[in-house]
Every structure is written in structure tokens, then in C-alpha cells.
mmCIF file of N, CA, C and O in Angstrom:
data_model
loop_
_atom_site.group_PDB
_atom_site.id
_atom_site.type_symbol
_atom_site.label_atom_id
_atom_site.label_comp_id
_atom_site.label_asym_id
_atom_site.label_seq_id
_atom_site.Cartn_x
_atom_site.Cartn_y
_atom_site.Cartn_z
ATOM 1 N N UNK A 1 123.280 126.411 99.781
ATOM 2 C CA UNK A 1 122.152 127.111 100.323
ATOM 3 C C UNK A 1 121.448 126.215 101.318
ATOM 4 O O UNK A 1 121.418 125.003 101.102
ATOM 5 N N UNK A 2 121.012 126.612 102.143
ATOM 6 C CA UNK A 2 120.394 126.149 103.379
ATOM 7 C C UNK A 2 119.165 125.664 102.781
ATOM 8 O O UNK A 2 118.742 126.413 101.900
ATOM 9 N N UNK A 3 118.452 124.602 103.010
ATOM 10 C CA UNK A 3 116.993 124.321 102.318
ATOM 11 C C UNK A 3 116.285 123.978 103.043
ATOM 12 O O UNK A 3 115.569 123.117 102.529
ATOM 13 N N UNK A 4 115.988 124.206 104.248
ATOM 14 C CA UNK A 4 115.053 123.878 105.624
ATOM 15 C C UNK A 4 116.167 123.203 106.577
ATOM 16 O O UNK A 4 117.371 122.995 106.427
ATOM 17 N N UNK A 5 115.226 122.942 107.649
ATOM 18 C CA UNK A 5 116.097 122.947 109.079
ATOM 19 C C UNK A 5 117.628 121.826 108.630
ATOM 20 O O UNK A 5 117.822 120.623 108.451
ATOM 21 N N UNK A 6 118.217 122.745 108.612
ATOM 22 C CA UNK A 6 119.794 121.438 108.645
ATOM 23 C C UNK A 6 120.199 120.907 107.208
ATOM 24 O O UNK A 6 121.168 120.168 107.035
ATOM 25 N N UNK A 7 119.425 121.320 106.266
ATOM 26 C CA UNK A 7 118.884 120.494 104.594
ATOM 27 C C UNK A 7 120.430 121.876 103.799
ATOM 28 O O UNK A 7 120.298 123.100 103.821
ATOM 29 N N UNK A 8 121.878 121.005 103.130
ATOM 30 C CA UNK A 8 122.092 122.023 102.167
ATOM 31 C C UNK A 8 122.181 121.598 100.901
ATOM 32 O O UNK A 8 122.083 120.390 100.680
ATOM 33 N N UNK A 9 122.380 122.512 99.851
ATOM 34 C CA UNK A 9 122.495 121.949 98.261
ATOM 35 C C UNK A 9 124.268 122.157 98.420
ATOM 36 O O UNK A 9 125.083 122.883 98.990
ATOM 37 N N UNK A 10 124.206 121.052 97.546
ATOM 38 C CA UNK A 10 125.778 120.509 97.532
ATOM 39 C C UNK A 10 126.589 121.513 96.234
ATOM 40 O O UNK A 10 125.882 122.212 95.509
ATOM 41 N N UNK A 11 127.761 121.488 96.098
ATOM 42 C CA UNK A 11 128.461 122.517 95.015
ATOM 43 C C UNK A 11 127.563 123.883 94.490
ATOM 44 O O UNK A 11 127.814 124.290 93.356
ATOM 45 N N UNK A 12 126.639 124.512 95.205
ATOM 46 C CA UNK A 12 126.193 125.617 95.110
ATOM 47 C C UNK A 12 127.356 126.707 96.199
ATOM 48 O O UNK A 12 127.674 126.481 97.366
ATOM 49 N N UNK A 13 127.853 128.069 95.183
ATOM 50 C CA UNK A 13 129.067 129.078 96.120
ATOM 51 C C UNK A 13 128.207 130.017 96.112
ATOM 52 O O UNK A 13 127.119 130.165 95.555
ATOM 53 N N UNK A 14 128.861 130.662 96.832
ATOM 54 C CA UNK A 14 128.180 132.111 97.543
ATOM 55 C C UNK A 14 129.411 132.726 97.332
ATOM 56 O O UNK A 14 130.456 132.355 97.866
ATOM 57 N N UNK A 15 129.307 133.622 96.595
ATOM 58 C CA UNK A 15 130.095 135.324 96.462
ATOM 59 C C UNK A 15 129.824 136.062 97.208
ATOM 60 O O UNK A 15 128.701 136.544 97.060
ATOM 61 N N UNK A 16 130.514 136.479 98.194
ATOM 62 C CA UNK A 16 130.580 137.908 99.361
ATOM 63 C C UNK A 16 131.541 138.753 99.486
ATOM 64 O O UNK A 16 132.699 138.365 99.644
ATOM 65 N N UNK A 17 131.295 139.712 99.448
ATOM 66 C CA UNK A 17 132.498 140.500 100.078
ATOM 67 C C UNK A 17 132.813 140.231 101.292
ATOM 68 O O UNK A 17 132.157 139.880 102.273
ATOM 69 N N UNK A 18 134.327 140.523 101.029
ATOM 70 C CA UNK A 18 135.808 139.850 101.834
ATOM 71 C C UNK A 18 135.107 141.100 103.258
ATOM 72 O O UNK A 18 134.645 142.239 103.191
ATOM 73 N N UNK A 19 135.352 140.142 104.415
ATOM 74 C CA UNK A 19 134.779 140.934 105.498
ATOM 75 C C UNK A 19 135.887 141.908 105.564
ATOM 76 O O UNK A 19 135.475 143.066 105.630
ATOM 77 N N UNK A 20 137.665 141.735 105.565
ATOM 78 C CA UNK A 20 138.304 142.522 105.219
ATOM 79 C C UNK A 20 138.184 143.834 104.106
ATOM 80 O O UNK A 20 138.122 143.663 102.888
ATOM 81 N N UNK A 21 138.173 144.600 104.493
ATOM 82 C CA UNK A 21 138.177 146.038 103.532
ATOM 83 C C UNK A 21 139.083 146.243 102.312
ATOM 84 O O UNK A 21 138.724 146.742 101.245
ATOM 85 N N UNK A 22 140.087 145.870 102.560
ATOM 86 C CA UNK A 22 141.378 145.820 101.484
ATOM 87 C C UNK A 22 141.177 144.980 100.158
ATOM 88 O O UNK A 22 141.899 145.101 99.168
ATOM 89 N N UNK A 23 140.004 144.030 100.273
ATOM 90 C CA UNK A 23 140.723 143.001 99.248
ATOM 91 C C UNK A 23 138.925 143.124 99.239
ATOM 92 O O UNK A 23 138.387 143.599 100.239
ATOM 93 N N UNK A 24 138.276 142.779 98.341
ATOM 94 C CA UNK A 24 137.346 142.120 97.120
ATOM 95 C C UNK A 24 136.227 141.653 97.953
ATOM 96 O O UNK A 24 135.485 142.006 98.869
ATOM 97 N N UNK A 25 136.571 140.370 96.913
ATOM 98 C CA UNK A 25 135.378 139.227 96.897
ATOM 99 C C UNK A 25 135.780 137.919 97.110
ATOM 100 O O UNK A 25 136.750 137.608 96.419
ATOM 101 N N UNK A 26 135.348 137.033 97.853
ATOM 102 C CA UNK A 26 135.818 135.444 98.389
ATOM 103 C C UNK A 26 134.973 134.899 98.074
ATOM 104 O O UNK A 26 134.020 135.644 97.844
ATOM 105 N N UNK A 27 134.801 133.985 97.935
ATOM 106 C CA UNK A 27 133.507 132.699 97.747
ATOM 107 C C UNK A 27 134.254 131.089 98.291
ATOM 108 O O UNK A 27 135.409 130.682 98.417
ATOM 109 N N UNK A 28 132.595 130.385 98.553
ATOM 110 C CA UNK A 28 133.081 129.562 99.179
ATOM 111 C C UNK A 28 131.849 128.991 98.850
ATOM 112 O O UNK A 28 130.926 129.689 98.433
ATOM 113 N N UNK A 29 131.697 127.067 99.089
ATOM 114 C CA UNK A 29 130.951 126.487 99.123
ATOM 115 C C UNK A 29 129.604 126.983 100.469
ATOM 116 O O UNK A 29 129.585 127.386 101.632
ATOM 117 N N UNK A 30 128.869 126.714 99.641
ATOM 118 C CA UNK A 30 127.517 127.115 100.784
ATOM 119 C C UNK A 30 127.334 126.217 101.762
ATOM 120 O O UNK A 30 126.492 126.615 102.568
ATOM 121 N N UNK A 31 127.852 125.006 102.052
ATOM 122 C CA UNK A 31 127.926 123.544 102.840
ATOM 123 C C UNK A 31 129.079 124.335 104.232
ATOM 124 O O UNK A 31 129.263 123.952 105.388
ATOM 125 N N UNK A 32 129.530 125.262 103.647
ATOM 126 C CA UNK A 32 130.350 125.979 105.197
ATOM 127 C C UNK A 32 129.378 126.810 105.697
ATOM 128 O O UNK A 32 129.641 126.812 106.900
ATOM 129 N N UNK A 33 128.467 127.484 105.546
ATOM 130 C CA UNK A 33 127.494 128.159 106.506
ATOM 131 C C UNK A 33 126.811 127.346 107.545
ATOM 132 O O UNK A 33 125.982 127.720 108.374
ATOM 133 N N UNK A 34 127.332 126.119 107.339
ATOM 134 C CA UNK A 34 127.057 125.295 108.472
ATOM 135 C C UNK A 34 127.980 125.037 110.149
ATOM 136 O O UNK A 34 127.640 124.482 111.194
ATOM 137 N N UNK A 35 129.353 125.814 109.678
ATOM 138 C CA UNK A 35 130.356 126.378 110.864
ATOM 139 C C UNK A 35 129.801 127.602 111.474
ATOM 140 O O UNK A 35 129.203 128.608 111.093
ATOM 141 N N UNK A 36 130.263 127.086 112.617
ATOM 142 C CA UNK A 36 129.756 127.881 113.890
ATOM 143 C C UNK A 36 130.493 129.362 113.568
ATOM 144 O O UNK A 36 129.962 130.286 114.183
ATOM 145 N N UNK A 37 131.525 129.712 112.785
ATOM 146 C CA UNK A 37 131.977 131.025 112.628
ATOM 147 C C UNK A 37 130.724 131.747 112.038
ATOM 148 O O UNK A 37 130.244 132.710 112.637
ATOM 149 N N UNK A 38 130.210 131.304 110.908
ATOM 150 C CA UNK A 38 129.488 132.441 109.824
ATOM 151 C C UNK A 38 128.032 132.693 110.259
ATOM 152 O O UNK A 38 127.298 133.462 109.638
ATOM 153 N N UNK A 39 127.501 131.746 111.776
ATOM 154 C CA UNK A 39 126.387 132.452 112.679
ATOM 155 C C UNK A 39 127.166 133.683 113.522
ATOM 156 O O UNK A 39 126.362 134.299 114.221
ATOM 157 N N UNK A 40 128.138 134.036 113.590
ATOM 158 C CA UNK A 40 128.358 134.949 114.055
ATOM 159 C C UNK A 40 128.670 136.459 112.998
ATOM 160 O O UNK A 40 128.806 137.562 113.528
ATOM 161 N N UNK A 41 128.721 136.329 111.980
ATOM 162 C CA UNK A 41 129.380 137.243 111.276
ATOM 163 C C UNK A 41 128.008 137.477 110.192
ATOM 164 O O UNK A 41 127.154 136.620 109.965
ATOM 165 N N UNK A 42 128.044 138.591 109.721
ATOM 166 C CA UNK A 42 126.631 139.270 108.495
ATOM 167 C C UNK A 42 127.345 138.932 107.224
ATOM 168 O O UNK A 42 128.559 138.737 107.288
ATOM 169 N N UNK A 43 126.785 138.850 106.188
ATOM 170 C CA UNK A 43 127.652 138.636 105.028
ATOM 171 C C UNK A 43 126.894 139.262 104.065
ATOM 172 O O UNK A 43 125.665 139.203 104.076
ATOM 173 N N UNK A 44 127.563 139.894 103.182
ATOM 174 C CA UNK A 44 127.309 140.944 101.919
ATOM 175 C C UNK A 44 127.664 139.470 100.893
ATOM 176 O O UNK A 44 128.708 138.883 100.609
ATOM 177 N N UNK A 45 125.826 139.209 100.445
ATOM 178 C CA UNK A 45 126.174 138.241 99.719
ATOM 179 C C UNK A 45 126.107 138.939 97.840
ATOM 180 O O UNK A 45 125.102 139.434 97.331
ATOM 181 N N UNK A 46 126.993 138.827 97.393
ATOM 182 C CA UNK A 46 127.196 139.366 95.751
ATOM 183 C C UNK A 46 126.085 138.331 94.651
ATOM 184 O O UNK A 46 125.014 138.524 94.075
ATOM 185 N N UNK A 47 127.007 137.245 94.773
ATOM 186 C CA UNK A 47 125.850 136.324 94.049
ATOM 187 C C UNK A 47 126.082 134.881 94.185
ATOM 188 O O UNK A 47 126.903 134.549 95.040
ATOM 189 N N UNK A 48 125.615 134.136 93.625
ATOM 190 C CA UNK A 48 125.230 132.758 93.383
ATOM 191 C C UNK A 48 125.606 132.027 92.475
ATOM 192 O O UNK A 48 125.368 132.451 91.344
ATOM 193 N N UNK A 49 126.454 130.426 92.611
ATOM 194 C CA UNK A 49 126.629 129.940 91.789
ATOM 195 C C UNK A 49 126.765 128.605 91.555
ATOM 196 O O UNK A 49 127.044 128.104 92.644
ATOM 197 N N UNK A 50 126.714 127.672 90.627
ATOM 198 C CA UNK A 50 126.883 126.312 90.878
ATOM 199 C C UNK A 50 128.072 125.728 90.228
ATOM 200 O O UNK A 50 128.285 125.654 89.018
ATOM 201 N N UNK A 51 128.987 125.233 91.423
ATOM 202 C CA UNK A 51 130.231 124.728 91.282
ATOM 203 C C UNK A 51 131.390 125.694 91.166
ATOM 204 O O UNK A 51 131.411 126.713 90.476
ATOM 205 N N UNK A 52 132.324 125.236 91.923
ATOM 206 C CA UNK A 52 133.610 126.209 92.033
ATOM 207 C C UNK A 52 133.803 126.779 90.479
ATOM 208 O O UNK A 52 134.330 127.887 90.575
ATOM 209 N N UNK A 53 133.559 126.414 88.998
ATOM 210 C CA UNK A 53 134.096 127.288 87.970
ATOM 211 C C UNK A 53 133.204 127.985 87.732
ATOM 212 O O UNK A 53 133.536 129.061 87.235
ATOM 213 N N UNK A 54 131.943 127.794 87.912
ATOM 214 C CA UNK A 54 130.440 128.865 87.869
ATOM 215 C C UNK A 54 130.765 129.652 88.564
ATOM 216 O O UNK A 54 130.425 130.787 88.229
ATOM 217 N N UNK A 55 131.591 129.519 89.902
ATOM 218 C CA UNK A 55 131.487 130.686 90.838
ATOM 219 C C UNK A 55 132.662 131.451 90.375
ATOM 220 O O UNK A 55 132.697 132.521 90.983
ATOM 221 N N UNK A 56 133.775 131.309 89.422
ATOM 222 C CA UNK A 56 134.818 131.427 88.730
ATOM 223 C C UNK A 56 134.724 132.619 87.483
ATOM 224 O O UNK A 56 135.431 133.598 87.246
ATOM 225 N N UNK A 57 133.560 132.082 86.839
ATOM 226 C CA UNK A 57 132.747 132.640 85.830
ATOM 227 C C UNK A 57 132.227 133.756 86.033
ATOM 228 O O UNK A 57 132.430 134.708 85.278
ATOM 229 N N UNK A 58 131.394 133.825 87.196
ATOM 230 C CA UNK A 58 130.743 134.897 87.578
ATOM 231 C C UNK A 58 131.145 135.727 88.348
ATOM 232 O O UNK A 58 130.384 136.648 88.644
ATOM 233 N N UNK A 59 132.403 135.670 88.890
ATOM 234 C CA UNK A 59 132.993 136.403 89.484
ATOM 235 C C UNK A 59 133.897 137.593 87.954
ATOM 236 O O UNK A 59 134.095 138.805 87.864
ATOM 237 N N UNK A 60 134.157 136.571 87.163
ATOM 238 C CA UNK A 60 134.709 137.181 86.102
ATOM 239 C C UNK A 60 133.637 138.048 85.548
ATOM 240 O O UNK A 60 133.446 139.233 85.821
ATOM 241 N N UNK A 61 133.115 137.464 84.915
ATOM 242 C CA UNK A 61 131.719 138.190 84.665
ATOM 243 C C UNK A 61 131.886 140.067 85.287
ATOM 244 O O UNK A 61 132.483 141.043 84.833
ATOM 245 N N UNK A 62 130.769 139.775 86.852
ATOM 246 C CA UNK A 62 131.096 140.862 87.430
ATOM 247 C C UNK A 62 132.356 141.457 87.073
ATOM 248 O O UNK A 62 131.863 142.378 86.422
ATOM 249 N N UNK A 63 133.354 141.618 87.001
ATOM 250 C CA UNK A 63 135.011 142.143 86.721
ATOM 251 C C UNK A 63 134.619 143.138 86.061
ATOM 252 O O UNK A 63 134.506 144.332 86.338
ATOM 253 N N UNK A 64 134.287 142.124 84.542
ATOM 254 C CA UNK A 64 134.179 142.652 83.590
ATOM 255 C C UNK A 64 132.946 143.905 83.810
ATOM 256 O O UNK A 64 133.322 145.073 83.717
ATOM 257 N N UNK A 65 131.844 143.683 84.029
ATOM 258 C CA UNK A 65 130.948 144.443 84.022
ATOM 259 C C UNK A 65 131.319 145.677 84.620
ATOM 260 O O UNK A 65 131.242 146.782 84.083
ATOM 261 N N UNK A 66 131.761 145.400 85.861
ATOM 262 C CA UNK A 66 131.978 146.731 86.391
ATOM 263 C C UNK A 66 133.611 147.385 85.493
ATOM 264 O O UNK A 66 133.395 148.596 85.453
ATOM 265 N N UNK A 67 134.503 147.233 85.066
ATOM 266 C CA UNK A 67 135.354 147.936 84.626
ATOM 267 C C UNK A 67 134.508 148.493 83.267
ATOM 268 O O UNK A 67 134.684 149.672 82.959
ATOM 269 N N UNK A 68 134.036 148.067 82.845
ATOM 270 C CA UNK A 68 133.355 148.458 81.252
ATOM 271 C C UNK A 68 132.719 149.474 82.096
ATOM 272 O O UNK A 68 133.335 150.538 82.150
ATOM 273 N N UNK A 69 131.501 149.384 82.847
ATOM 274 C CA UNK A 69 131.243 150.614 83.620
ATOM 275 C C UNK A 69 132.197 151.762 84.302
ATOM 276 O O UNK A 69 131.930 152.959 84.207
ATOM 277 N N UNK A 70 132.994 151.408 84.788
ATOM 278 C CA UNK A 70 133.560 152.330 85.560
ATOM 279 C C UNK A 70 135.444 152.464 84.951
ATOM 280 O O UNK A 70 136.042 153.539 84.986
ATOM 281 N N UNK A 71 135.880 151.581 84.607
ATOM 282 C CA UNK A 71 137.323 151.916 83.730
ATOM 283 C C UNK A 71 137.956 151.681 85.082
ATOM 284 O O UNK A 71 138.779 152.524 85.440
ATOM 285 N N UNK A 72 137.716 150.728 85.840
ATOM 286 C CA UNK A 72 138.210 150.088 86.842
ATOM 287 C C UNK A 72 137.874 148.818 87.602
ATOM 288 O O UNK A 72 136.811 148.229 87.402
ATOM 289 N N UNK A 73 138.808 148.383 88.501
ATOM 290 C CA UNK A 73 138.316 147.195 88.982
ATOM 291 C C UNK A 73 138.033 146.952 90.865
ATOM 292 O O UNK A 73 138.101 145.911 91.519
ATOM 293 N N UNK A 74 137.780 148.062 91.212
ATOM 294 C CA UNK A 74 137.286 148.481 92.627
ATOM 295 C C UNK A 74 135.837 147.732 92.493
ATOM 296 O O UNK A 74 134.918 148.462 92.121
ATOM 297 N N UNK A 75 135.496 146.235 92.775
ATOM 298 C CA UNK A 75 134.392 145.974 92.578
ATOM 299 C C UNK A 75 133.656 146.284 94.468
ATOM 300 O O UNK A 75 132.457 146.204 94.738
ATOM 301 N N UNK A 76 134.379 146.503 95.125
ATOM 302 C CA UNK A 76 133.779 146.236 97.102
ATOM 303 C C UNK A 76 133.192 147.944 96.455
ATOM 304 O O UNK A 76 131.968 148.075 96.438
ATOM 305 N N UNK A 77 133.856 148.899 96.066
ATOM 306 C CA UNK A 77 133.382 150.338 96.453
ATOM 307 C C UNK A 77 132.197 150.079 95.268
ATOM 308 O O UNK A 77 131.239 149.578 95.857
ATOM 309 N N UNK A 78 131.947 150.201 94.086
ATOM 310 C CA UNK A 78 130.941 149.951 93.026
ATOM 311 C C UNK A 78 129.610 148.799 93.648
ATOM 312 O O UNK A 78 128.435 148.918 93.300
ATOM 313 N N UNK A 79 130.069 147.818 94.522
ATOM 314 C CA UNK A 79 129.014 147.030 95.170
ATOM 315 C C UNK A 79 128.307 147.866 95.941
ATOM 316 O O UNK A 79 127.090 148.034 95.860
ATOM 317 N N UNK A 80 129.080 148.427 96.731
ATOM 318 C CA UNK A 80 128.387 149.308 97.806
ATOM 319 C C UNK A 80 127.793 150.323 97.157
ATOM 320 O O UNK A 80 126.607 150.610 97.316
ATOM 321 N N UNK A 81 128.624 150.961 96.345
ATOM 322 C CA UNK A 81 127.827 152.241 95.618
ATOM 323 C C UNK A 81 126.028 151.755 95.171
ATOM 324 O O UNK A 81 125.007 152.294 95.598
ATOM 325 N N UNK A 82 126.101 150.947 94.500
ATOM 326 C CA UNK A 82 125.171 150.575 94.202
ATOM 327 C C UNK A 82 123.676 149.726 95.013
ATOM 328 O O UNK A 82 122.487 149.461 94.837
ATOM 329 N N UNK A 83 124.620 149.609 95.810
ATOM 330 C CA UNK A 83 123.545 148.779 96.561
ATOM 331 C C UNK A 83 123.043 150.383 97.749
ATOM 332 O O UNK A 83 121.985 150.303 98.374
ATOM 333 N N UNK A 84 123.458 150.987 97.814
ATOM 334 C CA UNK A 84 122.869 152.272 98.951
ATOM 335 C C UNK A 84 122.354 153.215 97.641
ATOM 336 O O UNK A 84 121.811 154.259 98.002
ATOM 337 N N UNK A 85 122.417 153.060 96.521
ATOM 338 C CA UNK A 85 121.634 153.579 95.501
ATOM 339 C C UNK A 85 120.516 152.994 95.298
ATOM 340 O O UNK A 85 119.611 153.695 94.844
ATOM 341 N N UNK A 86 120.228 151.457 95.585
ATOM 342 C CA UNK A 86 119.185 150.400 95.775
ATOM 343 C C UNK A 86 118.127 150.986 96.480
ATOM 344 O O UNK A 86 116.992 151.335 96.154
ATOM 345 N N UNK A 87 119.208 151.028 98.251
ATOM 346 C CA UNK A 87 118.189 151.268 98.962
ATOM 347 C C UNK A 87 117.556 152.753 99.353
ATOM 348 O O UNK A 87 116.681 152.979 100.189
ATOM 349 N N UNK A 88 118.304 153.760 98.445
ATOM 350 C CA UNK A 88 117.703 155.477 98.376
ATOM 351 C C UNK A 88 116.670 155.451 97.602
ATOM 352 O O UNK A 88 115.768 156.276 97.745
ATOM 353 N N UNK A 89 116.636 154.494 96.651
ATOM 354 C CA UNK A 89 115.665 154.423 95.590
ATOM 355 C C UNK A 89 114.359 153.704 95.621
ATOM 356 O O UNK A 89 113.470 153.579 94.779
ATOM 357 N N UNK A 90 114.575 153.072 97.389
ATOM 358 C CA UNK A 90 113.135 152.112 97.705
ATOM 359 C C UNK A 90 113.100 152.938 99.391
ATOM 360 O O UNK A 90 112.512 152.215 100.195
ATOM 361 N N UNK A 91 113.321 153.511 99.659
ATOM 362 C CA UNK A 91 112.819 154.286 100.743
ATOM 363 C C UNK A 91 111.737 155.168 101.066
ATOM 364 O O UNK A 91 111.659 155.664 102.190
#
């Protein structure tokens, strides 16, 4: 995570959906939002975590949650579902 001008926290990941449509969720250390690619691109951030097996965890986590909900593992369409249910519900 970014912590003022130029400042990041070290082994903290960021969960986003895959800018690709086909496939999920990627994560990556937050110390790469410092490449000149990801000022160009928006990112659907999922969640937060500390250290590659936290971000491991919680990716599992989510899995789980949403198949117990839904009896599947389409987590990009259930993200979205939910998040434009977010914002119908604060409009």
C-alpha cells in the first residue's frame, strides 16, 4: 500500500480482478503499484493481505464463501454482482 508520497508497506498483496475477463483473481505485492504500467490501468481491488500465504488464505477463503453461497466458483461474475448491488443500494 502506498503510505504518502513514494512511502510503501512491504509484503502487504492486493487481490484484483484479472483485467482479463476469462480468468478470476491475481494478486500481487503492493511494492508493484510503483510500475509505470498500473498508473495506467483501474483496478477492481477484492481485498487485502499480508504476505504471499495471507493473500493465499484469503483468496481461499473468498472460494469458499462464494460457492457455499452460490454452488459455484464464478467468483469475477458474484464480485460484480455484488458490488452493483452495493452501489443500487447507496444511490
Amino acid at each position: 500500500m502506498i503510505n504518502g508520497p513514494g512511502k510503501v508497506q512491504l509484503n502487504i498483496y492486493l487481490i484484483v480482478l484479472t483485467q482479463n475477463e476469462k480468468n478470476h483473481l491475481e494478486f500481487f505485492d503492493s511494492a508493484m503499484l510503483q510500475q509505470e504500467i498500473f498508473s495506467k490501468q483501474d483496478l477492481f481491488l477484492v481485498g487485502i493481505a499480508e504476505g504471499y500465504s495471507g493473500a493465499l488464505k484469503l483468496i481461499e477463503r473468498i472460494t469458499r464463501d462464494v460457492y457455499i453461497e452460490k454452488q459455484d466458483v464464478n467468483l469475477r461474475s458474484y464480485i460484480i454482482e455484488k458490488q452493483k448491488e452495493f452501489e443500487e443500494s447507496n444511490v
